[in-house]
mmCIF file of C-alpha atoms and ligand atoms in Angstrom:
data_model
loop_
_atom_site.group_PDB
_atom_site.id
_atom_site.type_symbol
_atom_site.label_atom_id
_atom_site.label_comp_id
_atom_site.label_asym_id
_atom_site.label_seq_id
_atom_site.Cartn_x
_atom_site.Cartn_y
_atom_site.Cartn_z
ATOM 1 C CA MET A 27 -10.998 20.873 11.969
ATOM 2 C CA SER A 28 -7.326 19.615 12.733
ATOM 3 C CA ILE A 29 -6.590 16.511 14.238
ATOM 4 C CA HIS A 30 -5.320 18.364 17.171
ATOM 5 C CA GLN A 31 -8.408 19.815 17.710
ATOM 6 C CA SER A 32 -10.411 16.789 17.241
ATOM 7 C CA ASN A 33 -11.112 13.890 19.663
ATOM 8 C CA ILE A 34 -9.650 11.037 17.148
ATOM 9 C CA LYS A 35 -6.708 9.720 17.802
ATOM 10 C CA ARG A 36 -4.181 9.094 14.772
ATOM 11 C CA VAL A 37 -2.407 5.452 14.273
ATOM 12 C CA THR A 38 1.057 5.967 14.961
ATOM 13 C CA THR A 39 4.148 3.799 14.291
ATOM 14 C CA HIS A 40 4.100 3.265 17.916
ATOM 15 C CA GLN A 41 0.758 2.208 17.586
ATOM 16 C CA LEU A 42 1.074 -0.621 15.271
ATOM 17 C CA GLN A 43 3.992 -2.389 17.136
ATOM 18 C CA GLU A 44 1.440 -2.070 20.089
ATOM 19 C CA MET A 45 -1.358 -4.376 18.137
ATOM 20 C CA LYS A 46 1.569 -6.539 16.985
ATOM 21 C CA ASN A 47 2.954 -7.259 21.199
ATOM 22 C CA ARG A 48 -0.827 -7.757 21.914
ATOM 23 C CA GLY A 49 -2.138 -10.218 19.079
ATOM 24 C CA GLU A 50 -4.210 -7.110 17.480
ATOM 25 C CA LYS A 51 -4.481 -7.276 13.536
ATOM 26 C CA ILE A 52 -3.564 -4.775 12.048
ATOM 27 C CA SER A 53 -5.500 -3.308 8.559
ATOM 28 C CA MET A 54 -4.331 -1.637 5.728
ATOM 29 C CA LEU A 55 -5.410 -0.607 2.360
ATOM 30 C CA THR A 56 -4.044 1.278 -1.147
ATOM 31 C CA ALA A 57 -5.288 4.389 -1.508
ATOM 32 C CA TYR A 58 -4.549 7.104 -4.306
ATOM 33 C CA ASP A 59 -7.058 10.227 -4.211
ATOM 34 C CA TYR A 60 -8.948 11.479 -1.755
ATOM 35 C CA SER A 61 -12.349 10.567 -1.947
ATOM 36 C CA MET A 62 -11.756 6.770 -2.094
ATOM 37 C CA ALA A 63 -9.181 7.981 0.858
ATOM 38 C CA ARG A 64 -11.895 9.677 2.827
ATOM 39 C CA ILE A 65 -14.088 6.666 2.973
ATOM 40 C CA LEU A 66 -11.576 4.121 4.051
ATOM 41 C CA ASP A 67 -10.652 6.262 6.598
ATOM 42 C CA GLY A 68 -14.037 6.685 7.738
ATOM 43 C CA ALA A 69 -14.660 2.987 7.805
ATOM 44 C CA GLY A 70 -11.602 2.919 10.156
ATOM 45 C CA ILE A 71 -8.548 1.461 8.383
ATOM 46 C CA ASP A 72 -5.486 1.145 9.945
ATOM 47 C CA VAL A 73 -2.702 1.955 7.375
ATOM 48 C CA LEU A 74 -3.372 3.824 3.998
ATOM 49 C CA LEU A 75 -0.716 2.476 0.993
ATOM 50 C CA VAL A 76 -0.186 5.104 -1.549
ATOM 51 C CA GLY A 77 1.127 2.474 -3.133
ATOM 52 C CA ASP A 78 2.688 2.806 -6.823
ATOM 53 C CA SER A 79 0.093 0.454 -8.023
ATOM 54 C CA ALA A 80 -0.999 3.652 -8.784
ATOM 55 C CA SER A 81 1.118 2.951 -11.868
ATOM 56 C CA ASN A 82 -1.308 0.006 -12.502
ATOM 57 C CA VAL A 83 -5.015 0.759 -11.383
ATOM 58 C CA MET A 84 -4.771 4.675 -11.758
ATOM 59 C CA ALA A 85 -2.278 5.180 -15.003
ATOM 60 C CA GLY A 86 -3.561 1.996 -17.143
ATOM 61 C CA ASN A 87 0.234 0.815 -16.945
ATOM 62 C CA GLU A 88 1.764 -2.658 -17.062
ATOM 63 C CA THR A 89 3.966 -2.766 -14.264
ATOM 64 C CA THR A 90 4.777 0.204 -11.273
ATOM 65 C CA LEU A 91 7.831 1.424 -13.293
ATOM 66 C CA PRO A 92 6.943 3.856 -15.125
ATOM 67 C CA ILE A 93 5.294 6.043 -12.004
ATOM 68 C CA THR A 94 7.397 9.021 -11.129
ATOM 69 C CA LEU A 95 8.164 10.707 -7.981
ATOM 70 C CA ASP A 96 6.058 13.511 -8.895
ATOM 71 C CA GLN A 97 2.843 11.558 -9.320
ATOM 72 C CA MET A 98 3.312 9.862 -6.134
ATOM 73 C CA ILE A 99 3.735 13.285 -4.890
ATOM 74 C CA TYR A 100 0.366 14.362 -6.341
ATOM 75 C CA HIS A 101 -1.364 10.963 -4.806
ATOM 76 C CA ALA A 102 -0.311 11.169 -1.734
ATOM 77 C CA THR A 103 -0.879 14.474 -0.764
ATOM 78 C CA SER A 104 -4.368 14.378 -1.986
ATOM 79 C CA VAL A 105 -4.741 11.114 0.220
ATOM 80 C CA VAL A 106 -3.498 12.900 3.219
ATOM 81 C CA ARG A 107 -5.746 15.596 2.589
ATOM 82 C CA ALA A 108 -8.887 12.925 3.133
ATOM 83 C CA ILE A 109 -7.595 11.231 6.313
ATOM 84 C CA ASN A 110 -8.223 12.068 10.170
ATOM 85 C CA ARG A 111 -6.968 9.019 11.721
ATOM 86 C CA ALA A 112 -5.406 6.271 9.131
ATOM 87 C CA PHE A 113 -1.382 5.880 9.286
ATOM 88 C CA VAL A 114 -0.054 7.050 5.552
ATOM 89 C CA VAL A 115 2.689 5.032 4.235
ATOM 90 C CA VAL A 116 4.016 5.965 0.351
ATOM 91 C CA ASP A 117 6.112 3.956 -1.756
ATOM 92 C CA VAL A 118 9.599 4.947 -3.244
ATOM 93 C CA PRO A 119 9.268 4.693 -6.978
ATOM 94 C CA PHE A 120 11.322 2.702 -9.022
ATOM 95 C CA GLY A 121 14.219 4.848 -10.043
ATOM 96 C CA SER A 122 13.941 6.948 -7.069
ATOM 97 C CA TYR A 123 16.218 5.265 -3.808
ATOM 98 C CA GLN A 124 18.067 2.859 -6.107
ATOM 99 C CA GLY A 125 20.975 5.057 -7.217
ATOM 100 C CA SER A 126 21.993 6.181 -4.082
ATOM 101 C CA SER A 127 21.669 6.498 -0.507
ATOM 102 C CA SER A 128 21.653 10.229 -0.875
ATOM 103 C CA GLU A 129 19.090 9.673 -3.505
ATOM 104 C CA ALA A 130 16.992 7.880 -1.253
ATOM 105 C CA LEU A 131 17.353 10.750 1.170
ATOM 106 C CA LYS A 132 16.018 13.281 -1.328
ATOM 107 C CA SER A 133 12.847 11.426 -2.575
ATOM 108 C CA ALA A 134 11.476 10.609 0.976
ATOM 109 C CA ILE A 135 12.267 13.951 2.249
ATOM 110 C CA ARG A 136 10.410 15.267 -0.975
ATOM 111 C CA ILE A 137 7.604 13.097 0.051
ATOM 112 C CA MET A 138 7.428 13.661 3.583
ATOM 113 C CA LYS A 139 7.686 17.782 3.027
ATOM 114 C CA GLU A 140 5.463 18.177 -0.015
ATOM 115 C CA SER A 141 2.861 15.368 0.710
ATOM 116 C CA GLY A 142 2.374 15.083 4.952
ATOM 117 C CA ALA A 143 2.299 11.315 4.389
ATOM 118 C CA HIS A 144 3.834 10.248 8.307
ATOM 119 C CA GLY A 145 6.322 7.467 6.035
ATOM 120 C CA VAL A 146 7.768 5.833 3.321
ATOM 121 C CA LYS A 147 7.599 2.008 1.567
ATOM 122 C CA MET A 148 11.099 0.759 -0.044
ATOM 123 C CA GLU A 149 10.904 -2.621 -1.192
ATOM 124 C CA GLY A 150 14.274 -4.836 -1.724
ATOM 125 C CA GLY A 151 16.662 -6.120 1.582
ATOM 126 C CA ALA A 152 19.961 -6.015 2.462
ATOM 127 C CA GLU A 153 21.198 -4.876 -0.570
ATOM 128 C CA ILE A 154 19.465 -1.149 -0.226
ATOM 129 C CA ARG A 155 20.443 -1.118 3.704
ATOM 130 C CA LYS A 156 22.406 2.172 3.745
ATOM 131 C CA SER A 157 19.283 4.017 1.865
ATOM 132 C CA ILE A 158 16.829 2.966 4.759
ATOM 133 C CA LEU A 159 19.578 3.540 7.684
ATOM 134 C CA ARG A 160 19.808 6.990 5.589
ATOM 135 C CA VAL A 161 15.901 8.479 5.271
ATOM 136 C CA LEU A 162 15.646 6.669 9.281
ATOM 137 C CA SER A 163 18.550 8.726 10.431
ATOM 138 C CA ALA A 164 16.577 11.662 9.076
ATOM 139 C CA GLY A 165 13.318 10.705 11.163
ATOM 140 C CA VAL A 166 11.077 9.302 8.198
ATOM 141 C CA PRO A 167 9.787 6.110 9.466
ATOM 142 C CA VAL A 168 10.294 3.318 6.895
ATOM 143 C CA MET A 169 8.365 0.394 5.787
ATOM 144 C CA GLY A 170 10.128 -2.495 4.216
ATOM 145 C CA HIS A 171 8.365 -5.147 1.412
ATOM 146 C CA LEU A 172 10.150 -8.556 0.559
ATOM 147 C CA GLY A 173 9.068 -11.135 -1.528
ATOM 148 C CA LEU A 174 7.673 -10.587 -4.986
ATOM 149 C CA THR A 175 8.781 -7.030 -5.362
ATOM 150 C CA PRO A 176 6.908 -5.626 -8.304
ATOM 151 C CA GLN A 177 9.722 -3.211 -9.086
ATOM 152 C CA SER A 178 11.806 -5.956 -10.135
ATOM 153 C CA ILE A 179 9.472 -7.830 -11.998
ATOM 154 C CA TYR A 180 11.486 -7.528 -15.127
ATOM 155 C CA LYS A 181 14.230 -9.764 -12.739
ATOM 156 C CA PHE A 182 11.763 -12.422 -11.270
ATOM 157 C CA GLY A 183 10.241 -12.437 -15.108
ATOM 158 C CA THR A 184 6.888 -13.404 -13.227
ATOM 159 C CA TYR A 185 4.590 -13.087 -10.670
ATOM 160 C CA THR A 186 4.412 -16.401 -9.121
ATOM 161 C CA VAL A 187 5.038 -17.079 -5.631
ATOM 162 C CA ARG A 188 8.582 -15.894 -4.247
ATOM 163 C CA ALA A 189 10.904 -17.931 -1.928
ATOM 164 C CA LYS A 190 9.505 -21.345 -2.143
ATOM 165 C CA GLU A 191 13.046 -22.730 -2.844
ATOM 166 C CA GLU A 192 15.502 -22.829 0.376
ATOM 167 C CA GLU A 193 17.827 -21.120 -0.873
ATOM 168 C CA GLU A 194 15.452 -17.925 -1.355
ATOM 169 C CA ALA A 195 13.389 -18.553 1.650
ATOM 170 C CA GLU A 196 16.801 -18.138 3.877
ATOM 171 C CA LYS A 197 17.540 -15.022 2.355
ATOM 172 C CA LEU A 198 14.201 -13.276 2.840
ATOM 173 C CA ILE A 199 14.110 -14.173 6.643
ATOM 174 C CA GLU A 200 17.694 -12.706 6.757
ATOM 175 C CA ASP A 201 16.461 -9.597 4.558
ATOM 176 C CA ALA A 202 13.616 -9.096 7.127
ATOM 177 C CA LYS A 203 16.354 -9.366 10.391
ATOM 178 C CA CYS A 204 18.616 -7.189 8.353
ATOM 179 C CA LEU A 205 15.197 -4.634 8.549
ATOM 180 C CA GLU A 206 14.036 -4.966 11.706
ATOM 181 C CA GLU A 207 17.863 -4.098 12.814
ATOM 182 C CA CYS A 208 17.928 -0.859 10.306
ATOM 183 C CA GLY A 209 14.746 -0.433 12.558
ATOM 184 C CA CYS A 210 12.201 0.192 9.877
ATOM 185 C CA PHE A 211 8.728 0.126 11.668
ATOM 186 C CA GLY A 212 7.047 -2.670 9.507
ATOM 187 C CA ILE A 213 7.236 -4.894 6.362
ATOM 188 C CA VAL A 214 5.072 -5.753 4.134
ATOM 189 C CA LEU A 215 5.720 -9.438 2.871
ATOM 190 C CA GLU A 216 3.983 -10.221 -0.795
ATOM 191 C CA LYS A 217 3.067 -13.705 -2.191
ATOM 192 C CA ILE A 218 5.389 -16.117 -0.327
ATOM 193 C CA PRO A 219 4.735 -19.164 0.952
ATOM 194 C CA ARG A 220 2.478 -19.298 3.967
ATOM 195 C CA GLU A 221 4.908 -20.880 6.521
ATOM 196 C CA LEU A 222 8.066 -18.646 5.306
ATOM 197 C CA ALA A 223 5.061 -15.748 6.433
ATOM 198 C CA LYS A 224 4.676 -17.029 9.262
ATOM 199 C CA LYS A 225 8.271 -17.864 10.567
ATOM 200 C CA VAL A 226 9.573 -14.293 9.392
ATOM 201 C CA SER A 227 6.378 -12.771 11.341
ATOM 202 C CA LYS A 228 8.128 -14.965 14.576
ATOM 203 C CA GLU A 229 11.153 -14.219 14.555
ATOM 204 C CA VAL A 230 11.468 -10.260 13.934
ATOM 205 C CA SER A 231 9.569 -8.375 16.593
ATOM 206 C CA ILE A 232 8.411 -6.009 13.665
ATOM 207 C CA PRO A 233 4.626 -6.111 12.836
ATOM 208 C CA THR A 234 4.519 -8.179 8.935
ATOM 209 C CA ILE A 235 1.410 -7.095 6.544
ATOM 210 C CA GLY A 236 0.522 -9.662 3.787
ATOM 211 C CA ILE A 237 -0.588 -9.697 0.607
ATOM 212 C CA GLY A 238 -0.623 -13.148 -0.414
ATOM 213 C CA ALA A 239 0.911 -14.475 2.672
ATOM 214 C CA GLY A 240 -1.255 -16.345 4.293
ATOM 215 C CA PRO A 241 -3.028 -15.749 7.553
ATOM 216 C CA ASP A 242 0.194 -15.729 10.068
ATOM 217 C CA VAL A 243 0.962 -12.119 9.715
ATOM 218 C CA ASP A 244 0.479 -9.178 11.470
ATOM 219 C CA GLY A 245 -2.141 -7.244 9.242
ATOM 220 C CA GLN A 246 -3.267 -7.729 5.707
ATOM 221 C CA VAL A 247 -2.784 -5.159 2.777
ATOM 222 C CA LEU A 248 -4.952 -5.285 -0.359
ATOM 223 C CA VAL A 249 -4.830 -3.502 -3.333
ATOM 224 C CA VAL A 250 -8.241 -1.699 -3.365
ATOM 225 C CA HIS A 251 -9.629 -1.420 -6.239
ATOM 226 C CA ASP A 252 -9.091 -5.316 -6.598
ATOM 227 C CA MET A 253 -10.646 -5.980 -3.277
ATOM 228 C CA LEU A 254 -13.370 -3.333 -4.102
ATOM 229 C CA GLY A 255 -14.036 -5.509 -8.124
ATOM 230 C CA ILE A 256 -13.377 -1.854 -10.030
ATOM 231 C CA THR A 257 -10.349 -4.090 -11.727
ATOM 232 C CA GLN A 258 -11.832 -6.989 -13.406
ATOM 233 C CA GLU A 259 -9.260 -9.134 -15.118
ATOM 234 C CA PHE A 260 -6.843 -9.395 -11.871
ATOM 235 C CA LYS A 261 -8.281 -12.343 -9.867
ATOM 236 C CA PRO A 262 -5.569 -13.908 -8.168
ATOM 237 C CA ARG A 263 -5.862 -16.541 -5.439
ATOM 238 C CA PHE A 264 -4.927 -14.657 -2.691
ATOM 239 C CA LEU A 265 -7.811 -11.438 -3.531
ATOM 240 C CA ARG A 266 -11.056 -11.904 -1.783
ATOM 241 C CA GLN A 267 -13.414 -9.544 -3.329
ATOM 242 C CA TYR A 268 -15.943 -7.807 -1.144
ATOM 243 C CA ALA A 269 -17.555 -6.399 -3.749
ATOM 244 C CA ASP A 270 -19.218 -5.620 -7.468
ATOM 245 C CA LEU A 271 -17.926 -1.945 -7.619
ATOM 246 C CA SER A 272 -17.451 -2.187 -11.516
ATOM 247 C CA GLY A 273 -21.059 -3.806 -11.658
ATOM 248 C CA ILE A 274 -22.335 -1.823 -10.436
ATOM 249 C CA ILE A 275 -21.123 1.441 -11.494
ATOM 250 C CA ASN A 276 -21.784 -0.298 -15.102
ATOM 251 C CA GLY A 277 -25.628 -1.004 -13.692
ATOM 252 C CA ALA A 278 -25.427 3.131 -12.956
ATOM 253 C CA VAL A 279 -24.133 4.141 -16.149
ATOM 254 C CA THR A 280 -26.402 2.339 -18.019
ATOM 255 C CA GLU A 281 -29.653 4.123 -16.457
ATOM 256 C CA TYR A 282 -28.160 7.282 -16.676
ATOM 257 C CA ILE A 283 -27.616 6.927 -20.334
ATOM 258 C CA LYS A 284 -31.226 5.685 -21.094
ATOM 259 C CA ASP A 285 -32.859 8.111 -19.379
ATOM 260 C CA ILE A 286 -31.099 10.906 -20.951
ATOM 261 C CA LYS A 287 -31.422 9.308 -24.140
ATOM 262 C CA SER A 288 -35.688 8.738 -23.287
ATOM 263 C CA GLY A 289 -35.795 12.499 -21.987
ATOM 264 C CA ASP A 290 -36.005 11.336 -18.398
ATOM 265 C CA PHE A 291 -33.777 13.269 -16.961
ATOM 266 C CA PRO A 292 -33.743 16.049 -15.469
ATOM 267 C CA SER A 293 -37.101 16.017 -14.024
ATOM 268 C CA ASP A 294 -38.840 18.756 -13.202
ATOM 269 C CA LYS A 295 -37.987 18.973 -10.324
ATOM 270 C CA GLU A 296 -34.624 18.023 -11.098
ATOM 271 C CA SER A 297 -34.504 21.642 -12.706
ATOM 272 C CA TYR A 298 -34.352 25.176 -11.980
HETATM 273 O O1 KIV B 330 1.807 -0.867 -4.714
HETATM 274 C C1 KIV B 330 1.313 -1.392 -4.151
HETATM 275 O O2 KIV B 330 0.290 -1.732 -3.744
HETATM 276 C C2 KIV B 330 1.678 -2.183 -2.982
HETATM 277 C C3 KIV B 330 1.243 -3.325 -1.896
HETATM 278 C C4 KIV B 330 0.903 -4.549 -3.486
HETATM 279 C C5 KIV B 330 1.848 -3.861 -1.175
HETATM 280 O O3 KIV B 330 2.910 -2.067 -2.691
#
C-alpha cells in the first residue's frame, strides 16, 4: 500500500520543526537495511539516518572514510523501501561533496533520485556553506552536523569530546547559526559539552539532535547497532544500551548448532 492510500502520516521537516516549537523531543536512529528499518519504523521512530557509520558497523572499516556514494545509495534504497512513516536522511559520504558545490549538488541529487530518501546530511559549518546552499536550491532538505565530525577524524586525531575550549565552542555556535541561516532543517551535535549543546539549541530556531551532547537538545540519535548491543567493543559514556542482541544471537546460534549436531533439528514436524 502506498503512503497515499494509507492513513499513516509521514514525518516531514515541517513536523520536526513543529516538534521543536512545542518542546516534543525528536527520536532518531541509524538504519542501513530493509529488515531493521522496518522494525524501527514500525516502533514509531521519527527519523532514520542512513549514516556513513555503515562503513564501521556494516562493513567493518575503522573509519567512515572508505564508504562510497554508490554504497550509501544501496543502503538508503533498502531503508526507504521499508518505511511508512519515518523521515529518512542520508549521509553524503566523504569525498563526494568537499570538492565543489556542483559536486555536492550532483551527489545529493543522486541520493535523492536513486534512493527515494527525504533529505541529506553533510558534516561541517561555514566552510561548506556554498555547497549547502547549492543543494538546498535544488529543493533537497539538508541537515548539518557539527562537533565531532567523523569524516575529519584524521584532522582531530582522536574521538574525544570536541569544543571544550572557548575558541572552538564559539566557532561551533557561529557554524550553527550559519547552518540555520542557510536553511538547514536541523543540526546533529556530536560529542560536545552539554552546556554548549544547550546554548546552541537555545540560540538556533531549527531542531538540534544530539549524540553525546546531553539532554538539553531537541532530539537524540544513536547508532542502532550500539544501542541494541550488536556491536560489543564500543561502549562510550553517552551510549545507553537497551538490549544485548549479540548475547541473544550468540545463544540462539549456539542452540542451533547443538540441535544440528545432535540430530534434533529438523524434527518430523519440520520435515515434508
Ligand atoms: O553516521 C552516523 O551514524 C552519524 C551519527 C553518529 C549521527 O552521523
